Structure formats: C-alpha cells, structure tokens
mmCIF file of N, CA and C in Angstrom:
data_model
loop_
_atom_site.group_PDB
_atom_site.id
_atom_site.type_symbol
_atom_site.label_atom_id
_atom_site.label_comp_id
_atom_site.label_asym_id
_atom_site.label_seq_id
_atom_site.Cartn_x
_atom_site.Cartn_y
_atom_site.Cartn_z
ATOM 1 N N UNK W 1 0.814 -1.169 -0.004
ATOM 2 C CA UNK W 1 0.018 -0.004 0.004
ATOM 3 C C UNK W 1 0.884 1.230 0.001
ATOM 4 N N UNK W 2 0.391 2.284 -0.598
ATOM 5 C CA UNK W 2 1.153 3.527 -0.619
ATOM 6 C C UNK W 2 0.952 4.314 0.660
ATOM 7 N N UNK W 3 1.675 5.346 0.783
ATOM 8 C CA UNK W 3 1.494 6.189 1.956
ATOM 9 C C UNK W 3 2.725 6.253 2.796
ATOM 10 N N UNK W 4 2.529 6.562 4.074
ATOM 11 C CA UNK W 4 3.637 6.698 5.018
ATOM 12 C C UNK W 4 4.206 5.320 5.369
ATOM 13 N N UNK W 5 5.454 5.339 5.753
ATOM 14 C CA UNK W 5 6.084 4.116 6.236
ATOM 15 C C UNK W 5 6.016 4.117 7.757
ATOM 16 N N UNK W 6 5.093 3.357 8.316
ATOM 17 C CA UNK W 6 4.822 3.390 9.732
ATOM 18 C C UNK W 6 5.811 2.555 10.528
ATOM 19 N N UNK W 7 6.640 1.757 9.894
ATOM 20 C CA UNK W 7 7.532 0.895 10.655
ATOM 21 C C UNK W 7 8.773 1.606 11.132
ATOM 22 N N UNK W 8 9.026 2.791 10.704
ATOM 23 C CA UNK W 8 10.219 3.525 11.127
ATOM 24 C C UNK W 8 9.994 4.104 12.508
ATOM 25 N N UNK W 9 10.989 3.976 13.368
ATOM 26 C CA UNK W 9 10.890 4.491 14.732
ATOM 27 C C UNK W 9 12.136 5.297 15.004
ATOM 28 N N UNK W 10 12.023 6.167 15.985
ATOM 29 C CA UNK W 10 13.189 6.940 16.409
ATOM 30 C C UNK W 10 14.134 5.981 17.155
ATOM 31 N N UNK W 11 15.409 6.124 16.930
ATOM 32 C CA UNK W 11 16.397 5.242 17.537
ATOM 33 C C UNK W 11 16.773 5.811 18.899
ATOM 34 N N UNK W 12 16.776 4.933 19.881
ATOM 35 C CA UNK W 12 17.157 5.312 21.210
ATOM 36 C C UNK W 12 18.670 5.238 21.378
ATOM 37 N N UNK W 13 19.354 6.303 21.765
ATOM 38 C CA UNK W 13 20.816 6.265 21.871
ATOM 39 C C UNK W 13 21.323 5.233 22.872
ATOM 40 N N UNK W 14 20.582 5.015 23.956
ATOM 41 C CA UNK W 14 21.022 4.030 24.928
ATOM 42 C C UNK W 14 21.006 2.628 24.341
ATOM 43 N N UNK W 15 20.027 2.305 23.540
ATOM 44 C CA UNK W 15 19.961 0.986 22.933
ATOM 45 C C UNK W 15 21.065 0.808 21.895
ATOM 46 N N UNK W 16 21.364 1.869 21.163
ATOM 47 C CA UNK W 16 22.472 1.805 20.204
ATOM 48 C C UNK W 16 23.785 1.592 20.923
ATOM 49 N N UNK W 17 24.025 2.297 22.029
ATOM 50 C CA UNK W 17 25.252 2.095 22.817
ATOM 51 C C UNK W 17 25.363 0.689 23.345
ATOM 52 N N UNK W 18 24.224 0.152 23.820
ATOM 53 C CA UNK W 18 24.207 -1.245 24.315
ATOM 54 C C UNK W 18 24.564 -2.227 23.238
ATOM 55 N N UNK W 19 23.991 -2.030 22.059
ATOM 56 C CA UNK W 19 24.333 -2.904 20.953
ATOM 57 C C UNK W 19 25.773 -2.846 20.560
ATOM 58 N N UNK W 20 26.353 -1.642 20.512
ATOM 59 C CA UNK W 20 27.761 -1.480 20.207
ATOM 60 C C UNK W 20 28.632 -2.126 21.269
ATOM 61 N N UNK W 21 28.256 -1.958 22.547
ATOM 62 C CA UNK W 21 29.056 -2.530 23.614
ATOM 63 C C UNK W 21 28.992 -4.070 23.525
ATOM 64 N N UNK W 22 27.840 -4.618 23.244
ATOM 65 C CA UNK W 22 27.711 -6.067 23.159
ATOM 66 C C UNK W 22 28.504 -6.639 22.014
ATOM 67 N N UNK W 23 28.513 -5.982 20.861
ATOM 68 C CA UNK W 23 29.247 -6.512 19.726
ATOM 69 C C UNK W 23 30.756 -6.296 19.849
ATOM 70 N N UNK W 24 31.186 -5.382 20.691
ATOM 71 C CA UNK W 24 32.633 -5.122 20.869
ATOM 72 C C UNK W 24 33.131 -5.562 22.243
ATOM 73 N N UNK W 25 32.401 -6.429 22.907
ATOM 74 C CA UNK W 25 32.751 -6.825 24.244
ATOM 75 C C UNK W 25 34.148 -7.479 24.333
ATOM 76 N N UNK W 26 34.475 -8.252 23.319
ATOM 77 C CA UNK W 26 35.786 -8.976 23.370
ATOM 78 C C UNK W 26 36.952 -8.002 23.405
ATOM 79 N N UNK W 27 36.780 -6.789 22.909
ATOM 80 C CA UNK W 27 37.890 -5.829 22.893
ATOM 81 C C UNK W 27 38.210 -5.303 24.288
ATOM 82 N N UNK W 28 37.245 -5.350 25.177
ATOM 83 C CA UNK W 28 37.416 -4.740 26.495
ATOM 84 C C UNK W 28 37.445 -5.774 27.634
ATOM 85 N N UNK W 29 37.499 -7.082 27.256
ATOM 86 C CA UNK W 29 37.483 -8.122 28.286
ATOM 87 C C UNK W 29 38.812 -8.191 29.015
ATOM 88 N N UNK W 30 38.785 -8.351 30.332
ATOM 89 C CA UNK W 30 40.001 -8.566 31.130
ATOM 90 C C UNK W 30 39.777 -9.771 32.026
ATOM 91 N N UNK W 31 40.871 -10.515 32.206
ATOM 92 C CA UNK W 31 40.820 -11.617 33.134
ATOM 93 C C UNK W 31 41.021 -11.059 34.549
ATOM 94 N N UNK W 32 40.034 -11.239 35.365
ATOM 95 C CA UNK W 32 40.103 -10.836 36.764
ATOM 96 C C UNK W 32 39.849 -12.097 37.583
ATOM 97 N N UNK W 33 40.078 -12.054 38.883
ATOM 98 C CA UNK W 33 39.732 -13.241 39.684
ATOM 99 C C UNK W 33 38.268 -13.649 39.551
ATOM 100 N N UNK W 34 37.390 -12.665 39.420
ATOM 101 C CA UNK W 34 35.963 -12.975 39.304
ATOM 102 C C UNK W 34 35.671 -13.646 37.979
ATOM 103 N N UNK W 35 36.188 -13.134 36.870
ATOM 104 C CA UNK W 35 35.909 -13.752 35.567
ATOM 105 C C UNK W 35 36.586 -15.133 35.472
ATOM 106 N N UNK W 36 37.737 -15.295 36.100
ATOM 107 C CA UNK W 36 38.395 -16.625 36.075
ATOM 108 C C UNK W 36 37.555 -17.616 36.864
ATOM 109 N N UNK W 37 37.034 -17.210 38.007
ATOM 110 C CA UNK W 37 36.194 -18.125 38.827
ATOM 111 C C UNK W 37 34.914 -18.520 38.056
ATOM 112 N N UNK W 38 34.264 -17.539 37.488
ATOM 113 C CA UNK W 38 33.026 -17.838 36.729
ATOM 114 C C UNK W 38 33.320 -18.760 35.540
ATOM 115 N N UNK W 39 34.420 -18.507 34.840
ATOM 116 C CA UNK W 39 34.817 -19.352 33.700
ATOM 117 C C UNK W 39 35.097 -20.775 34.152
ATOM 118 N N UNK W 40 35.806 -20.937 35.265
ATOM 119 C CA UNK W 40 36.115 -22.259 35.772
ATOM 120 C C UNK W 40 34.831 -22.977 36.149
ATOM 121 N N UNK W 41 33.887 -22.300 36.767
ATOM 122 C CA UNK W 41 32.646 -22.944 37.161
ATOM 123 C C UNK W 41 31.903 -23.439 35.940
ATOM 124 N N UNK W 42 31.778 -22.644 34.897
ATOM 125 C CA UNK W 42 30.977 -23.032 33.737
ATOM 126 C C UNK W 42 31.734 -23.975 32.796
ATOM 127 N N UNK W 43 33.053 -23.972 32.819
ATOM 128 C CA UNK W 43 33.793 -24.826 31.889
ATOM 129 C C UNK W 43 34.171 -26.149 32.537
ATOM 130 N N UNK W 44 34.442 -26.207 33.798
ATOM 131 C CA UNK W 44 34.912 -27.437 34.428
ATOM 132 C C UNK W 44 33.939 -27.990 35.463
ATOM 133 N N UNK W 45 33.457 -27.156 36.383
ATOM 134 C CA UNK W 45 32.685 -27.657 37.500
ATOM 135 C C UNK W 45 31.290 -28.174 37.051
ATOM 136 N N UNK W 46 30.576 -27.407 36.304
ATOM 137 C CA UNK W 46 29.206 -27.765 35.898
ATOM 138 C C UNK W 46 29.216 -29.043 35.009
ATOM 139 N N UNK W 47 30.081 -29.110 33.954
ATOM 140 C CA UNK W 47 30.091 -30.366 33.203
ATOM 141 C C UNK W 47 30.587 -31.547 34.031
ATOM 142 N N UNK W 48 31.502 -31.288 34.971
ATOM 143 C CA UNK W 48 31.964 -32.372 35.836
ATOM 144 C C UNK W 48 30.856 -32.921 36.685
ATOM 145 N N UNK W 49 30.046 -32.042 37.262
ATOM 146 C CA UNK W 49 28.936 -32.473 38.115
ATOM 147 C C UNK W 49 27.873 -33.215 37.285
ATOM 148 N N UNK W 50 27.567 -32.694 36.115
ATOM 149 C CA UNK W 50 26.613 -33.388 35.240
ATOM 150 C C UNK W 50 27.134 -34.774 34.814
ATOM 151 N N UNK W 51 28.426 -34.823 34.477
ATOM 152 C CA UNK W 51 29.018 -36.113 34.093
ATOM 153 C C UNK W 51 29.011 -37.103 35.244
ATOM 154 N N UNK W 52 29.331 -36.610 36.438
ATOM 155 C CA UNK W 52 29.332 -37.480 37.604
ATOM 156 C C UNK W 52 27.933 -38.018 37.900
ATOM 157 N N UNK W 53 26.919 -37.150 37.803
ATOM 158 C CA UNK W 53 25.525 -37.597 38.016
ATOM 159 C C UNK W 53 25.128 -38.603 36.954
ATOM 160 N N UNK W 54 25.551 -38.365 35.692
ATOM 161 C CA UNK W 54 25.205 -39.305 34.614
ATOM 162 C C UNK W 54 25.885 -40.671 34.841
ATOM 163 N N UNK W 55 27.146 -40.639 35.302
ATOM 164 C CA UNK W 55 27.881 -41.857 35.527
ATOM 165 C C UNK W 55 27.237 -42.677 36.674
ATOM 166 N N UNK W 56 26.858 -41.970 37.730
ATOM 167 C CA UNK W 56 26.255 -42.675 38.889
ATOM 168 C C UNK W 56 24.873 -43.241 38.601
ATOM 169 N N UNK W 57 24.140 -42.614 37.697
ATOM 170 C CA UNK W 57 22.771 -43.086 37.429
ATOM 171 C C UNK W 57 22.673 -43.871 36.118
ATOM 172 N N UNK W 58 23.786 -44.218 35.498
ATOM 173 C CA UNK W 58 23.763 -44.947 34.278
ATOM 174 C C UNK W 58 23.177 -46.337 34.454
ATOM 175 N N UNK W 59 22.137 -46.629 33.741
ATOM 176 C CA UNK W 59 21.491 -47.944 33.821
ATOM 177 C C UNK W 59 20.601 -48.119 35.019
ATOM 178 N N UNK W 60 20.414 -47.077 35.832
ATOM 179 C CA UNK W 60 19.600 -47.208 37.046
ATOM 180 C C UNK W 60 18.129 -47.270 36.704
ATOM 181 N N UNK W 61 17.689 -46.501 35.721
ATOM 182 C CA UNK W 61 16.284 -46.447 35.371
ATOM 183 C C UNK W 61 16.107 -47.006 33.983
ATOM 184 N N UNK W 62 14.972 -47.714 33.827
ATOM 185 C CA UNK W 62 14.606 -48.255 32.534
ATOM 186 C C UNK W 62 13.177 -47.833 32.243
ATOM 187 N N UNK W 63 13.017 -46.941 31.250
ATOM 188 C CA UNK W 63 11.706 -46.396 30.972
ATOM 189 C C UNK W 63 10.970 -47.162 29.871
ATOM 190 N N UNK W 64 11.628 -48.101 29.212
ATOM 191 C CA UNK W 64 10.969 -48.796 28.114
ATOM 192 C C UNK W 64 10.126 -49.932 28.619
ATOM 193 N N UNK W 65 8.965 -50.046 28.003
ATOM 194 C CA UNK W 65 8.026 -51.133 28.249
ATOM 195 C C UNK W 65 7.577 -51.206 29.697
ATOM 196 N N UNK W 66 7.371 -50.045 30.317
ATOM 197 C CA UNK W 66 6.856 -50.021 31.670
ATOM 198 C C UNK W 66 5.350 -49.789 31.618
ATOM 199 N N UNK W 67 4.676 -50.448 32.526
ATOM 200 C CA UNK W 67 3.218 -50.267 32.659
ATOM 201 C C UNK W 67 2.882 -49.643 34.002
ATOM 202 N N UNK W 68 1.671 -49.216 34.128
ATOM 203 C CA UNK W 68 1.248 -48.616 35.384
ATOM 204 C C UNK W 68 1.467 -49.566 36.537
ATOM 205 N N UNK W 69 2.138 -49.099 37.552
ATOM 206 C CA UNK W 69 2.406 -49.939 38.745
ATOM 207 C C UNK W 69 3.765 -50.578 38.721
ATOM 208 N N UNK W 70 4.451 -50.617 37.568
ATOM 209 C CA UNK W 70 5.789 -51.204 37.506
ATOM 210 C C UNK W 70 6.817 -50.204 38.094
ATOM 211 N N UNK W 71 7.869 -50.768 38.662
ATOM 212 C CA UNK W 71 8.923 -49.909 39.233
ATOM 213 C C UNK W 71 9.854 -49.446 38.136
ATOM 214 N N UNK W 72 10.313 -48.230 38.237
ATOM 215 C CA UNK W 72 11.303 -47.686 37.252
ATOM 216 C C UNK W 72 12.680 -48.159 37.591
ATOM 217 N N UNK W 73 12.968 -48.328 38.849
ATOM 218 C CA UNK W 73 14.351 -48.702 39.293
ATOM 219 C C UNK W 73 14.610 -50.154 38.964
ATOM 220 N N UNK W 74 15.717 -50.411 38.297
ATOM 221 C CA UNK W 74 16.119 -51.757 38.026
ATOM 222 C C UNK W 74 16.954 -52.261 39.199
ATOM 223 N N UNK W 75 16.612 -53.359 39.742
ATOM 224 C CA UNK W 75 17.357 -53.875 40.922
ATOM 225 C C UNK W 75 18.228 -55.019 40.546
#
C-alpha cells in the first residue's frame, strides 16, 4: 500500500550504545579473579557435576516397556 512508512521508529541512543558494547565486548574483556572463577565454574565444574551424576545413574532407570504400577528402578 502507498502512503507513510509506519515501521520507522526513532532510535534510542542508549539501545544503540548497548548494541555497540555487546558486539565489541571482546575488545574490552579482562581476566580478573571474578571472571576466572566464573569461567572455571561453567567450563569445568558444571560439566563435571553433570558427568558425575550421569555416571552414577547410568542404567539405574529403565523407561521402556513399563506399565502402570511397575517400578522404574532396576534392581
């Protein structure tokens, strides 16, 4: 349809600055004790805990061919 283009909006300078900061974050990153601790937690500790839980519960439950009243735990 002809006429005005209603999809255009005024740009908020704060949102533009946030977008620029997010896209250039790697330029201003510094290793501090806090960032090292957070990185260690997400890279080593969380996968380690998930892996340990998976290892300990491997084969413990069997969900195939169960009916109402059957136990999930394999003994």
